[in-house]
mmCIF file of C-alpha atoms in Angstrom:
data_model
loop_
_atom_site.group_PDB
_atom_site.id
_atom_site.type_symbol
_atom_site.label_atom_id
_atom_site.label_comp_id
_atom_site.label_asym_id
_atom_site.label_seq_id
_atom_site.Cartn_x
_atom_site.Cartn_y
_atom_site.Cartn_z
ATOM 1 C CA UNK A 73 0.000 0.000 0.000
ATOM 2 C CA UNK A 74 1.092 3.519 -0.706
ATOM 3 C CA UNK A 75 2.460 5.572 2.178
ATOM 4 C CA UNK A 76 3.563 9.137 2.457
ATOM 5 C CA UNK A 77 6.959 9.208 4.174
ATOM 6 C CA UNK A 78 7.166 10.844 7.596
ATOM 7 C CA UNK A 79 10.634 12.104 8.497
ATOM 8 C CA UNK A 80 11.917 12.852 11.952
ATOM 9 C CA UNK A 81 13.937 16.008 12.502
ATOM 10 C CA UNK A 82 14.853 16.412 16.131
ATOM 11 C CA UNK A 83 11.585 16.680 17.970
ATOM 12 C CA UNK A 84 9.639 17.597 14.831
ATOM 13 C CA UNK A 85 8.016 15.397 12.240
ATOM 14 C CA UNK A 86 8.297 16.371 8.604
ATOM 15 C CA UNK A 87 5.749 15.307 6.021
ATOM 16 C CA UNK A 88 6.237 16.240 2.389
ATOM 17 C CA UNK A 89 3.376 15.382 0.128
ATOM 18 C CA UNK A 90 4.866 14.888 -3.314
ATOM 19 C CA UNK A 91 2.023 13.042 -5.006
ATOM 20 C CA UNK A 92 -1.569 13.949 -5.688
ATOM 21 C CA UNK A 93 -3.631 13.075 -2.656
ATOM 22 C CA UNK A 94 -6.509 10.731 -3.044
ATOM 23 C CA UNK A 95 -8.936 9.796 -0.323
ATOM 24 C CA UNK A 96 -7.309 6.526 0.727
ATOM 25 C CA UNK A 97 -3.849 8.073 0.850
ATOM 26 C CA UNK A 98 -5.120 10.892 3.033
ATOM 27 C CA UNK A 99 -6.695 8.432 5.445
ATOM 28 C CA UNK A 100 -3.465 6.410 5.588
ATOM 29 C CA UNK A 101 -1.490 9.550 6.298
ATOM 30 C CA UNK A 102 -3.861 10.428 9.103
ATOM 31 C CA UNK A 103 -3.318 6.995 10.714
ATOM 32 C CA UNK A 104 0.441 6.968 10.195
ATOM 33 C CA UNK A 105 0.934 10.469 11.492
ATOM 34 C CA UNK A 106 -1.127 10.115 14.645
ATOM 35 C CA UNK A 107 0.648 6.831 15.408
ATOM 36 C CA UNK A 108 4.035 8.388 14.845
ATOM 37 C CA UNK A 109 3.294 11.386 17.027
ATOM 38 C CA UNK A 110 2.400 9.200 19.983
ATOM 39 C CA UNK A 111 5.435 6.956 19.370
ATOM 40 C CA UNK A 112 8.007 9.704 19.073
ATOM 41 C CA UNK A 113 6.388 12.182 21.404
ATOM 42 C CA UNK A 114 6.957 14.876 18.801
ATOM 43 C CA UNK A 115 6.470 18.557 19.642
ATOM 44 C CA UNK A 116 5.630 19.728 16.175
ATOM 45 C CA UNK A 117 4.514 18.534 12.765
ATOM 46 C CA UNK A 118 5.309 20.294 9.520
ATOM 47 C CA UNK A 119 3.256 19.324 6.487
ATOM 48 C CA UNK A 120 4.630 20.611 3.206
ATOM 49 C CA UNK A 121 2.006 20.636 0.467
ATOM 50 C CA UNK A 122 3.871 22.811 -2.038
ATOM 51 C CA UNK A 123 3.806 20.027 -4.631
ATOM 52 C CA UNK A 124 0.073 19.543 -4.221
ATOM 53 C CA UNK A 125 -1.815 21.134 -7.079
ATOM 54 C CA UNK A 126 -5.314 19.832 -6.584
ATOM 55 C CA UNK A 127 -7.329 19.323 -3.431
ATOM 56 C CA UNK A 128 -10.921 18.311 -3.087
ATOM 57 C CA UNK A 129 -13.151 18.933 -0.114
ATOM 58 C CA UNK A 130 -12.370 15.550 1.418
ATOM 59 C CA UNK A 131 -8.599 15.955 1.327
ATOM 60 C CA UNK A 132 -8.988 19.511 2.562
ATOM 61 C CA UNK A 133 -11.031 18.350 5.508
ATOM 62 C CA UNK A 134 -8.582 15.516 6.293
ATOM 63 C CA UNK A 135 -5.726 18.023 6.284
ATOM 64 C CA UNK A 136 -7.616 20.114 8.787
ATOM 65 C CA UNK A 137 -8.444 17.056 10.871
ATOM 66 C CA UNK A 138 -4.826 15.888 10.893
ATOM 67 C CA UNK A 139 -3.776 19.275 12.212
ATOM 68 C CA UNK A 140 -6.430 19.175 14.922
ATOM 69 C CA UNK A 141 -5.618 15.595 15.906
ATOM 70 C CA UNK A 142 -1.948 16.341 16.342
ATOM 71 C CA UNK A 143 -2.934 19.374 18.408
ATOM 72 C CA UNK A 144 -4.846 17.013 20.683
ATOM 73 C CA UNK A 145 -1.723 14.829 20.903
ATOM 74 C CA UNK A 146 0.165 17.965 21.947
ATOM 75 C CA UNK A 147 2.048 18.513 18.716
ATOM 76 C CA UNK A 148 1.648 21.835 16.949
ATOM 77 C CA UNK A 149 1.020 21.455 13.216
ATOM 78 C CA UNK A 150 2.039 23.899 10.515
ATOM 79 C CA UNK A 151 0.837 23.503 6.962
ATOM 80 C CA UNK A 152 3.308 25.148 4.579
ATOM 81 C CA UNK A 153 3.650 25.937 0.899
ATOM 82 C CA UNK A 154 0.040 25.967 -0.156
ATOM 83 C CA UNK A 155 -0.296 26.909 -3.824
ATOM 84 C CA UNK A 156 -2.578 29.832 -4.736
ATOM 85 C CA UNK A 157 -4.907 27.588 -6.719
ATOM 86 C CA UNK A 158 -5.261 25.241 -3.758
ATOM 87 C CA UNK A 159 -5.923 28.122 -1.380
ATOM 88 C CA UNK A 160 -8.587 29.524 -3.693
ATOM 89 C CA UNK A 161 -10.206 26.100 -4.027
ATOM 90 C CA UNK A 162 -10.336 25.591 -0.278
ATOM 91 C CA UNK A 163 -11.821 29.033 0.261
ATOM 92 C CA UNK A 164 -14.413 28.442 -2.448
ATOM 93 C CA UNK A 165 -15.257 25.127 -0.795
ATOM 94 C CA UNK A 166 -15.827 27.008 2.441
ATOM 95 C CA UNK A 167 -12.901 25.385 4.234
ATOM 96 C CA UNK A 168 -11.038 28.240 5.847
ATOM 97 C CA UNK A 169 -9.155 26.072 8.399
ATOM 98 C CA UNK A 170 -9.051 28.992 10.806
ATOM 99 C CA UNK A 171 -7.500 27.073 13.691
ATOM 100 C CA UNK A 172 -4.535 25.778 11.733
ATOM 101 C CA UNK A 173 -1.139 27.384 11.493
ATOM 102 C CA UNK A 174 0.173 28.119 8.050
ATOM 103 C CA UNK A 175 3.471 29.379 6.664
ATOM 104 C CA UNK A 176 4.764 30.282 3.234
ATOM 105 C CA UNK A 177 7.577 27.727 3.037
ATOM 106 C CA UNK A 178 9.377 25.046 5.021
ATOM 107 C CA UNK A 179 11.925 27.501 6.371
ATOM 108 C CA UNK A 180 9.306 29.869 7.765
ATOM 109 C CA UNK A 181 7.228 26.969 9.029
ATOM 110 C CA UNK A 182 10.202 25.619 10.933
ATOM 111 C CA UNK A 183 10.894 29.038 12.426
ATOM 112 C CA UNK A 184 7.265 29.236 13.529
ATOM 113 C CA UNK A 185 7.407 25.796 15.180
ATOM 114 C CA UNK A 186 10.700 26.589 16.908
ATOM 115 C CA UNK A 187 9.485 29.897 18.269
ATOM 116 C CA UNK A 188 6.281 28.341 19.596
ATOM 117 C CA UNK A 189 8.261 25.552 21.179
ATOM 118 C CA UNK A 190 10.689 28.005 22.782
ATOM 119 C CA UNK A 191 7.780 29.920 24.220
ATOM 120 C CA UNK A 192 6.295 26.844 25.886
ATOM 121 C CA UNK A 193 9.741 25.707 27.020
ATOM 122 C CA UNK A 194 10.355 29.082 28.587
ATOM 123 C CA UNK A 195 7.022 28.867 30.316
ATOM 124 C CA UNK A 196 7.927 25.441 31.656
ATOM 125 C CA UNK A 197 11.297 26.729 32.784
ATOM 126 C CA UNK A 198 9.661 29.718 34.385
ATOM 127 C CA UNK A 199 7.218 27.485 36.236
ATOM 128 C CA UNK A 200 10.111 25.331 37.394
ATOM 129 C CA UNK A 201 11.901 28.433 38.663
ATOM 130 C CA UNK A 202 8.758 29.436 40.486
ATOM 131 C CA UNK A 203 8.530 26.050 42.073
ATOM 132 C CA UNK A 204 12.157 26.221 43.115
ATOM 133 C CA UNK A 205 11.604 29.619 44.699
ATOM 134 C CA UNK A 206 8.707 28.310 46.782
ATOM 135 C CA UNK B 152 -31.521 26.416 -64.597
ATOM 136 C CA UNK B 153 -29.108 26.549 -67.478
ATOM 137 C CA UNK B 154 -25.344 26.543 -67.050
ATOM 138 C CA UNK B 155 -24.134 29.845 -65.690
ATOM 139 C CA UNK B 156 -22.066 32.048 -67.956
ATOM 140 C CA UNK B 157 -20.186 33.690 -65.086
ATOM 141 C CA UNK B 158 -17.228 31.241 -65.052
ATOM 142 C CA UNK B 159 -16.695 31.725 -68.767
ATOM 143 C CA UNK B 160 -16.831 35.507 -68.443
ATOM 144 C CA UNK B 161 -14.364 35.482 -65.606
ATOM 145 C CA UNK B 162 -12.070 33.186 -67.540
ATOM 146 C CA UNK B 163 -12.043 35.257 -70.685
ATOM 147 C CA UNK B 164 -11.870 38.734 -69.200
ATOM 148 C CA UNK B 165 -9.805 38.207 -66.079
ATOM 149 C CA UNK B 166 -7.169 40.772 -67.014
ATOM 150 C CA UNK B 167 -9.732 43.374 -68.094
ATOM 151 C CA UNK B 168 -11.839 42.832 -65.007
ATOM 152 C CA UNK B 169 -8.806 43.262 -62.808
ATOM 153 C CA UNK B 170 -7.855 46.507 -64.513
ATOM 154 C CA UNK B 171 -11.363 47.937 -64.296
ATOM 155 C CA UNK B 172 -11.786 46.828 -60.748
ATOM 156 C CA UNK B 173 -8.545 48.425 -59.543
ATOM 157 C CA UNK B 174 -9.491 51.630 -61.343
ATOM 158 C CA UNK B 175 -12.876 51.476 -59.702
ATOM 159 C CA UNK B 176 -11.267 50.947 -56.316
ATOM 160 C CA UNK B 177 -8.844 53.794 -56.950
ATOM 161 C CA UNK B 178 -11.715 56.222 -57.500
ATOM 162 C CA UNK B 179 -13.623 55.209 -54.381
ATOM 163 C CA UNK B 180 -10.625 54.677 -52.182
ATOM 164 C CA UNK B 181 -10.768 57.876 -50.192
ATOM 165 C CA UNK B 182 -8.033 57.121 -47.755
ATOM 166 C CA UNK B 183 -5.292 56.189 -50.096
ATOM 167 C CA UNK B 184 -2.514 56.507 -47.572
ATOM 168 C CA UNK B 185 -3.628 53.548 -45.530
ATOM 169 C CA UNK B 186 -2.731 50.881 -48.028
ATOM 170 C CA UNK B 187 -0.203 50.775 -50.838
ATOM 171 C CA UNK B 188 -1.439 50.712 -54.424
ATOM 172 C CA UNK B 189 0.641 47.661 -55.227
ATOM 173 C CA UNK B 190 -0.605 45.823 -52.198
ATOM 174 C CA UNK B 191 -4.204 46.545 -53.112
ATOM 175 C CA UNK B 192 -3.612 45.331 -56.652
ATOM 176 C CA UNK B 193 -2.049 42.155 -55.356
ATOM 177 C CA UNK B 194 -5.073 41.562 -53.168
ATOM 178 C CA UNK B 195 -7.409 42.162 -56.101
ATOM 179 C CA UNK B 196 -5.470 39.741 -58.246
ATOM 180 C CA UNK B 197 -5.563 37.081 -55.571
ATOM 181 C CA UNK B 198 -9.265 37.610 -54.977
ATOM 182 C CA UNK B 199 -10.016 37.356 -58.648
ATOM 183 C CA UNK B 200 -8.041 34.184 -59.218
ATOM 184 C CA UNK B 201 -9.546 32.492 -56.164
ATOM 185 C CA UNK B 202 -12.986 33.682 -57.222
ATOM 186 C CA UNK B 203 -12.515 32.273 -60.688
ATOM 187 C CA UNK B 204 -11.296 28.979 -59.298
ATOM 188 C CA UNK B 205 -14.216 28.605 -56.919
ATOM 189 C CA UNK B 206 -16.822 29.663 -59.481
ATOM 190 C CA UNK B 207 -15.251 27.304 -62.022
ATOM 191 C CA UNK B 208 -16.019 24.397 -59.736
ATOM 192 C CA UNK B 209 -19.678 25.096 -60.071
ATOM 193 C CA UNK B 210 -21.076 26.148 -56.702
ATOM 194 C CA UNK B 211 -22.412 29.624 -57.163
ATOM 195 C CA UNK B 212 -25.035 29.820 -54.516
ATOM 196 C CA UNK B 213 -23.333 28.715 -51.332
ATOM 197 C CA UNK B 214 -20.006 30.085 -50.187
ATOM 198 C CA UNK B 215 -19.908 27.653 -47.287
ATOM 199 C CA UNK B 216 -19.064 24.870 -49.745
ATOM 200 C CA UNK B 217 -15.618 23.303 -49.681
ATOM 201 C CA UNK B 218 -14.241 24.946 -52.824
ATOM 202 C CA UNK B 219 -14.765 28.382 -51.277
ATOM 203 C CA UNK B 220 -12.525 27.539 -48.337
ATOM 204 C CA UNK B 221 -9.467 29.371 -49.667
ATOM 205 C CA UNK B 222 -11.523 32.351 -50.737
ATOM 206 C CA UNK B 223 -13.060 32.597 -47.292
ATOM 207 C CA UNK B 224 -9.742 32.430 -45.468
ATOM 208 C CA UNK B 225 -8.243 35.015 -47.824
ATOM 209 C CA UNK B 226 -11.120 37.449 -47.242
ATOM 210 C CA UNK B 227 -10.956 36.859 -43.501
ATOM 211 C CA UNK B 228 -7.267 37.688 -43.587
ATOM 212 C CA UNK B 229 -7.879 40.864 -45.577
ATOM 213 C CA UNK B 230 -10.585 42.133 -43.251
ATOM 214 C CA UNK B 231 -8.453 41.406 -40.234
ATOM 215 C CA UNK B 232 -5.577 43.467 -41.562
ATOM 216 C CA UNK B 233 -8.059 46.169 -42.661
ATOM 217 C CA UNK B 234 -9.501 46.427 -39.177
ATOM 218 C CA UNK B 235 -6.025 46.704 -37.721
ATOM 219 C CA UNK B 236 -5.027 49.365 -40.229
ATOM 220 C CA UNK B 237 -7.982 51.469 -39.176
ATOM 221 C CA UNK B 238 -10.301 51.133 -42.149
ATOM 222 C CA UNK B 239 -13.962 51.843 -41.520
ATOM 223 C CA UNK B 240 -16.461 48.996 -41.929
ATOM 224 C CA UNK B 241 -17.831 50.379 -45.186
ATOM 225 C CA UNK B 242 -14.366 50.854 -46.612
ATOM 226 C CA UNK B 243 -13.662 47.223 -45.863
ATOM 227 C CA UNK B 244 -16.892 45.993 -47.388
ATOM 228 C CA UNK B 245 -16.392 48.179 -50.466
ATOM 229 C CA UNK B 246 -13.424 46.047 -51.417
ATOM 230 C CA UNK B 247 -15.774 43.213 -52.325
ATOM 231 C CA UNK B 248 -18.839 45.173 -53.368
ATOM 232 C CA UNK B 249 -16.915 47.351 -55.804
ATOM 233 C CA UNK B 250 -16.260 44.270 -57.872
ATOM 234 C CA UNK B 251 -19.898 44.278 -58.913
ATOM 235 C CA UNK B 252 -19.498 47.277 -61.194
ATOM 236 C CA UNK B 253 -16.871 45.831 -63.569
ATOM 237 C CA UNK B 254 -18.392 42.357 -63.455
ATOM 238 C CA UNK B 255 -21.895 43.545 -64.277
ATOM 239 C CA UNK B 256 -20.580 45.761 -67.067
ATOM 240 C CA UNK B 257 -18.956 42.751 -68.668
ATOM 241 C CA UNK B 258 -22.029 40.644 -68.216
ATOM 242 C CA UNK B 259 -24.185 43.277 -69.830
ATOM 243 C CA UNK B 260 -21.871 43.319 -72.822
ATOM 244 C CA UNK B 261 -21.680 39.560 -73.136
ATOM 245 C CA UNK B 262 -25.197 38.413 -72.409
ATOM 246 C CA UNK B 263 -27.781 39.539 -74.917
ATOM 247 C CA UNK B 264 -30.851 37.802 -73.566
ATOM 248 C CA UNK B 265 -32.406 40.066 -70.904
ATOM 249 C CA UNK B 266 -33.906 37.183 -68.961
ATOM 250 C CA UNK B 267 -30.606 35.362 -68.858
ATOM 251 C CA UNK B 268 -28.817 38.575 -67.944
ATOM 252 C CA UNK B 269 -31.241 39.142 -65.116
ATOM 253 C CA UNK B 270 -30.746 35.675 -63.772
ATOM 254 C CA UNK B 271 -26.987 35.842 -63.991
ATOM 255 C CA UNK B 272 -26.837 39.241 -62.342
ATOM 256 C CA UNK B 273 -29.037 37.995 -59.562
ATOM 257 C CA UNK B 274 -26.707 35.040 -59.092
ATOM 258 C CA UNK B 275 -23.584 37.194 -59.048
ATOM 259 C CA UNK B 276 -25.144 39.750 -56.704
ATOM 260 C CA UNK B 277 -26.119 37.025 -54.332
ATOM 261 C CA UNK B 278 -22.640 35.592 -54.365
ATOM 262 C CA UNK B 279 -20.816 38.886 -53.902
ATOM 263 C CA UNK B 280 -23.216 39.907 -51.140
ATOM 264 C CA UNK B 281 -22.386 36.750 -49.268
ATOM 265 C CA UNK B 282 -18.684 37.412 -49.660
ATOM 266 C CA UNK B 283 -19.175 41.009 -48.572
ATOM 267 C CA UNK B 284 -21.032 39.892 -45.460
ATOM 268 C CA UNK B 285 -18.226 37.477 -44.738
ATOM 269 C CA UNK B 286 -15.712 40.318 -44.769
ATOM 270 C CA UNK B 287 -17.932 42.315 -42.433
ATOM 271 C CA UNK B 288 -18.199 39.424 -40.047
ATOM 272 C CA UNK B 289 -14.459 38.887 -40.002
ATOM 273 C CA UNK B 290 -13.906 42.625 -39.559
ATOM 274 C CA UNK B 291 -16.278 42.710 -36.610
ATOM 275 C CA UNK B 292 -14.690 39.650 -35.070
ATOM 276 C CA UNK B 293 -11.219 41.126 -35.328
ATOM 277 C CA UNK B 294 -12.471 44.316 -33.667
ATOM 278 C CA UNK B 295 -14.098 42.365 -30.877
ATOM 279 C CA UNK B 296 -10.906 40.460 -30.260
ATOM 280 C CA UNK B 297 -9.054 43.742 -29.875
ATOM 281 C CA UNK B 298 -11.644 44.990 -27.385
ATOM 282 C CA UNK B 299 -11.509 41.757 -25.426
ATOM 283 C CA UNK B 300 -7.730 41.880 -25.245
ATOM 284 C CA UNK B 301 -7.821 45.475 -24.131
ATOM 285 C CA UNK B 302 -10.361 44.611 -21.456
ATOM 286 C CA UNK B 303 -8.089 41.921 -20.102
ATOM 287 C CA UNK B 304 -5.089 44.188 -20.170
ATOM 288 C CA UNK B 305 -7.033 46.907 -18.423
ATOM 289 C CA UNK B 306 -8.074 44.421 -15.794
ATOM 290 C CA UNK B 307 -4.490 43.389 -15.186
ATOM 291 C CA UNK B 308 -3.311 46.976 -15.125
ATOM 292 C CA UNK B 309 -5.966 47.974 -12.641
ATOM 293 C CA UNK B 310 -4.873 45.473 -10.004
ATOM 294 C CA UNK B 311 -1.141 45.935 -9.586
ATOM 295 C CA UNK B 312 0.571 44.144 -6.742
ATOM 296 C CA UNK B 313 3.281 46.335 -5.273
ATOM 297 C CA UNK B 314 6.178 45.289 -3.122
ATOM 298 C CA UNK B 315 6.370 47.882 -0.359
ATOM 299 C CA UNK B 316 9.175 46.339 1.623
ATOM 300 C CA UNK B 317 11.006 43.066 1.927
ATOM 301 C CA UNK B 318 8.140 40.785 2.850
ATOM 302 C CA UNK B 319 5.335 43.323 2.519
ATOM 303 C CA UNK B 320 3.031 43.504 -0.496
ATOM 304 C CA UNK B 321 0.332 46.056 -1.200
ATOM 305 C CA UNK B 322 -2.633 45.829 -3.516
ATOM 306 C CA UNK B 323 -4.287 49.181 -4.077
ATOM 307 C CA UNK B 324 -7.721 48.752 -5.595
ATOM 308 C CA UNK B 325 -9.344 51.524 -7.575
ATOM 309 C CA UNK B 326 -12.859 51.419 -8.970
ATOM 310 C CA UNK B 327 -15.594 48.919 -8.413
ATOM 311 C CA UNK B 328 -15.023 45.341 -7.375
ATOM 312 C CA UNK B 329 -16.954 42.812 -9.388
ATOM 313 C CA UNK B 330 -16.569 39.048 -9.417
ATOM 314 C CA UNK B 331 -14.175 38.714 -12.353
ATOM 315 C CA UNK B 332 -11.988 41.485 -11.089
ATOM 316 C CA UNK B 333 -11.819 40.125 -7.576
ATOM 317 C CA UNK B 334 -10.939 36.719 -8.936
ATOM 318 C CA UNK B 335 -8.105 38.217 -10.953
ATOM 319 C CA UNK B 336 -7.010 40.314 -7.985
ATOM 320 C CA UNK B 337 -6.971 37.285 -5.721
ATOM 321 C CA UNK B 338 -4.977 35.234 -8.188
ATOM 322 C CA UNK B 339 -2.368 37.894 -8.850
ATOM 323 C CA UNK B 340 -1.958 38.646 -5.153
ATOM 324 C CA UNK B 341 -1.553 35.005 -4.171
ATOM 325 C CA UNK B 342 0.832 34.389 -7.052
ATOM 326 C CA UNK B 343 2.932 37.338 -5.991
ATOM 327 C CA UNK B 344 2.972 36.090 -2.403
ATOM 328 C CA UNK B 345 4.457 32.810 -3.623
ATOM 329 C CA UNK B 346 6.948 34.544 -5.913
ATOM 330 C CA UNK B 347 8.256 37.018 -3.378
ATOM 331 C CA UNK B 348 7.770 34.952 -0.247
ATOM 332 C CA UNK B 349 6.055 37.899 1.398
ATOM 333 C CA UNK B 350 4.511 37.370 4.792
ATOM 334 C CA UNK B 351 2.212 40.370 4.856
ATOM 335 C CA UNK B 352 -0.178 41.624 2.202
ATOM 336 C CA UNK B 353 -2.118 44.872 2.488
ATOM 337 C CA UNK B 354 -5.273 45.315 0.448
ATOM 338 C CA UNK B 355 -5.945 49.023 0.179
ATOM 339 C CA UNK B 356 -9.496 49.940 -0.756
ATOM 340 C CA UNK B 357 -9.154 53.729 -0.617
ATOM 341 C CA UNK B 358 -10.153 53.904 -4.285
ATOM 342 C CA UNK B 359 -13.196 51.685 -3.945
ATOM 343 C CA UNK B 360 -16.352 53.757 -4.078
ATOM 344 C CA UNK B 361 -18.819 51.370 -2.493
ATOM 345 C CA UNK B 362 -18.656 48.094 -0.668
ATOM 346 C CA UNK B 363 -21.607 45.747 -0.860
ATOM 347 C CA UNK B 364 -21.979 42.323 0.703
ATOM 348 C CA UNK B 365 -20.608 40.595 -2.373
ATOM 349 C CA UNK B 366 -17.500 42.759 -2.461
ATOM 350 C CA UNK B 367 -16.926 42.228 1.233
ATOM 351 C CA UNK B 368 -17.300 38.509 0.776
ATOM 352 C CA UNK B 369 -14.729 38.547 -2.014
ATOM 353 C CA UNK B 370 -12.341 40.512 0.163
ATOM 354 C CA UNK B 371 -12.796 38.051 3.004
ATOM 355 C CA UNK B 372 -12.125 35.160 0.654
ATOM 356 C CA UNK B 373 -8.897 36.750 -0.490
ATOM 357 C CA UNK B 374 -7.808 37.297 3.092
ATOM 358 C CA UNK B 375 -8.622 33.699 4.006
ATOM 359 C CA UNK B 376 -6.805 32.294 0.994
ATOM 360 C CA UNK B 377 -3.701 34.345 1.804
ATOM 361 C CA UNK B 378 -3.891 33.135 5.375
ATOM 362 C CA UNK B 379 -4.118 29.523 4.197
ATOM 363 C CA UNK B 380 -0.905 30.030 2.288
ATOM 364 C CA UNK B 381 0.783 31.368 5.370
ATOM 365 C CA UNK B 382 0.651 35.095 4.746
ATOM 366 C CA UNK B 383 -1.085 37.706 6.875
ATOM 367 C CA UNK B 384 -3.530 39.934 5.097
ATOM 368 C CA UNK B 385 -4.759 43.362 6.159
ATOM 369 C CA UNK B 386 -7.375 45.646 4.707
ATOM 370 C CA UNK B 387 -6.663 49.360 4.765
ATOM 371 C CA UNK B 388 -8.177 52.534 3.429
ATOM 372 C CA UNK B 389 -11.632 51.924 4.819
ATOM 373 C CA UNK B 390 -13.420 55.245 4.624
ATOM 374 C CA UNK B 391 -15.922 56.199 7.339
ATOM 375 C CA UNK B 392 -18.790 55.782 4.909
ATOM 376 C CA UNK B 393 -17.657 52.268 4.035
ATOM 377 C CA UNK B 394 -17.120 51.392 7.680
ATOM 378 C CA UNK B 395 -20.725 52.400 8.312
ATOM 379 C CA UNK B 396 -21.934 50.314 5.394
ATOM 380 C CA UNK B 397 -19.989 47.301 6.584
ATOM 381 C CA UNK B 398 -21.541 47.504 10.029
ATOM 382 C CA UNK B 399 -25.038 48.090 8.661
ATOM 383 C CA UNK B 400 -24.685 45.110 6.337
ATOM 384 C CA UNK B 401 -23.607 42.993 9.260
ATOM 385 C CA UNK B 402 -20.356 41.893 7.667
ATOM 386 C CA UNK B 403 -18.066 40.216 10.160
ATOM 387 C CA UNK B 404 -14.533 41.539 9.843
ATOM 388 C CA UNK B 405 -13.394 40.522 13.310
ATOM 389 C CA UNK B 406 -10.864 37.997 12.037
ATOM 390 C CA UNK B 407 -9.309 40.512 9.687
ATOM 391 C CA UNK B 408 -6.879 43.237 10.612
ATOM 392 C CA UNK B 409 -8.322 46.489 9.339
ATOM 393 C CA UNK B 410 -6.649 49.881 9.315
ATOM 394 C CA UNK B 411 -7.861 53.310 8.382
ATOM 395 C CA UNK B 412 -4.939 54.217 6.142
ATOM 396 C CA UNK B 413 -2.293 52.423 4.146
ATOM 397 C CA UNK B 414 0.346 54.096 6.323
ATOM 398 C CA UNK B 415 -1.130 52.561 9.472
ATOM 399 C CA UNK B 416 -1.268 49.164 7.849
ATOM 400 C CA UNK B 417 2.309 49.483 6.656
ATOM 401 C CA UNK B 418 3.481 50.382 10.128
ATOM 402 C CA UNK B 419 1.767 47.435 11.719
ATOM 403 C CA UNK B 420 3.095 45.180 8.954
ATOM 404 C CA UNK B 421 6.619 46.330 9.773
ATOM 405 C CA UNK B 422 5.935 45.651 13.425
ATOM 406 C CA UNK B 423 4.731 42.178 12.532
ATOM 407 C CA UNK B 424 8.005 41.481 10.731
ATOM 408 C CA UNK B 425 9.979 42.909 13.636
ATOM 409 C CA UNK B 426 11.233 45.943 11.742
ATOM 410 C CA UNK B 427 11.153 49.570 12.834
ATOM 411 C CA UNK B 428 11.670 52.894 11.128
ATOM 412 C CA UNK B 429 13.575 55.669 12.856
ATOM 413 C CA UNK B 430 14.338 59.198 11.729
ATOM 414 C CA UNK B 431 18.039 59.684 11.102
ATOM 415 C CA UNK B 432 17.792 63.357 12.096
ATOM 416 C CA UNK B 433 15.548 64.962 14.660
ATOM 417 C CA UNK B 434 12.806 67.001 13.088
#
């Protein structure tokens, strides 16, 4: 069966979709990714869809779901590199994916993930300091 | 109906007809500067030889028949170039219709029987009228193509995407926003975002006279699409009147950053990118 490769980069997972998504593939990705997040305890997921030229409503919804699921598993998801045509299609389909982070390219997506991670880390550190002070 | 005499007449008097026709054209041709004499003569010669060929094959009533194919494409070509050169419609049509005079003169000389003459003239008139109409149609089509192209160009010109700063794009909109234009605007903005890798886009609607629900919806779509791609989108230049309209129409702009002026939007875009502007000298 076809799988979309999921790469590990430090505490992030990297998914690059290089083929046209069909329904089954999207479902498989959803399974694989959620499994992998719980296995690796990843902090962030970056999904690069810059090679994706067509999306339908189903794939669009799955993308949104994947992002929400990983959020539940405590991994922040960033969808990067969406093509204009894809963005227009999703908007026309009424899928605005308002609760999902987006970035222009992999580089910016990574920066976004890192900065969010630093923020939470700092918070944790700060809490720990507080506890120590008590 | 008996065999038409037109092919024979054309065959025998081709040279004479050509001479008379070009003379005829020379007298009517008011705007001589637009086309060279030699060029016109060449066109006449070509027309005549194609005409003779087609008529020789026997179909005199229907120019849609196969043997008229070359004639049709030649006339289409002529009218196209005429429309580009700035000829008026009647000047273009005259090219074909002026052929009647020399042809009918010949026919009158050659055909003695008035009934036959009448029939033949009717046939020829019919034929030349069809060809004349064909030129008009081609002329009109060429003109329409020009208008369509200009419309598209105007559309592209009216929605320029400007790079204000490294990472900041602006799209000043002037005029009314209809569906086609918004579509074009959205596409060019999103394309530019990909090309330049800009993180912030400012849509400035200072030049938009009125905003209705449809326009607002289009704007919101553009903002959402840009956001999906990973760019922030702001709307600036909202005049008090438009702000009132937006509220009265119940359009929800809470998810969109809106600013009163382009300058405000630019400043907050810079802030978003972590850049600041300072005066080098105190005022």
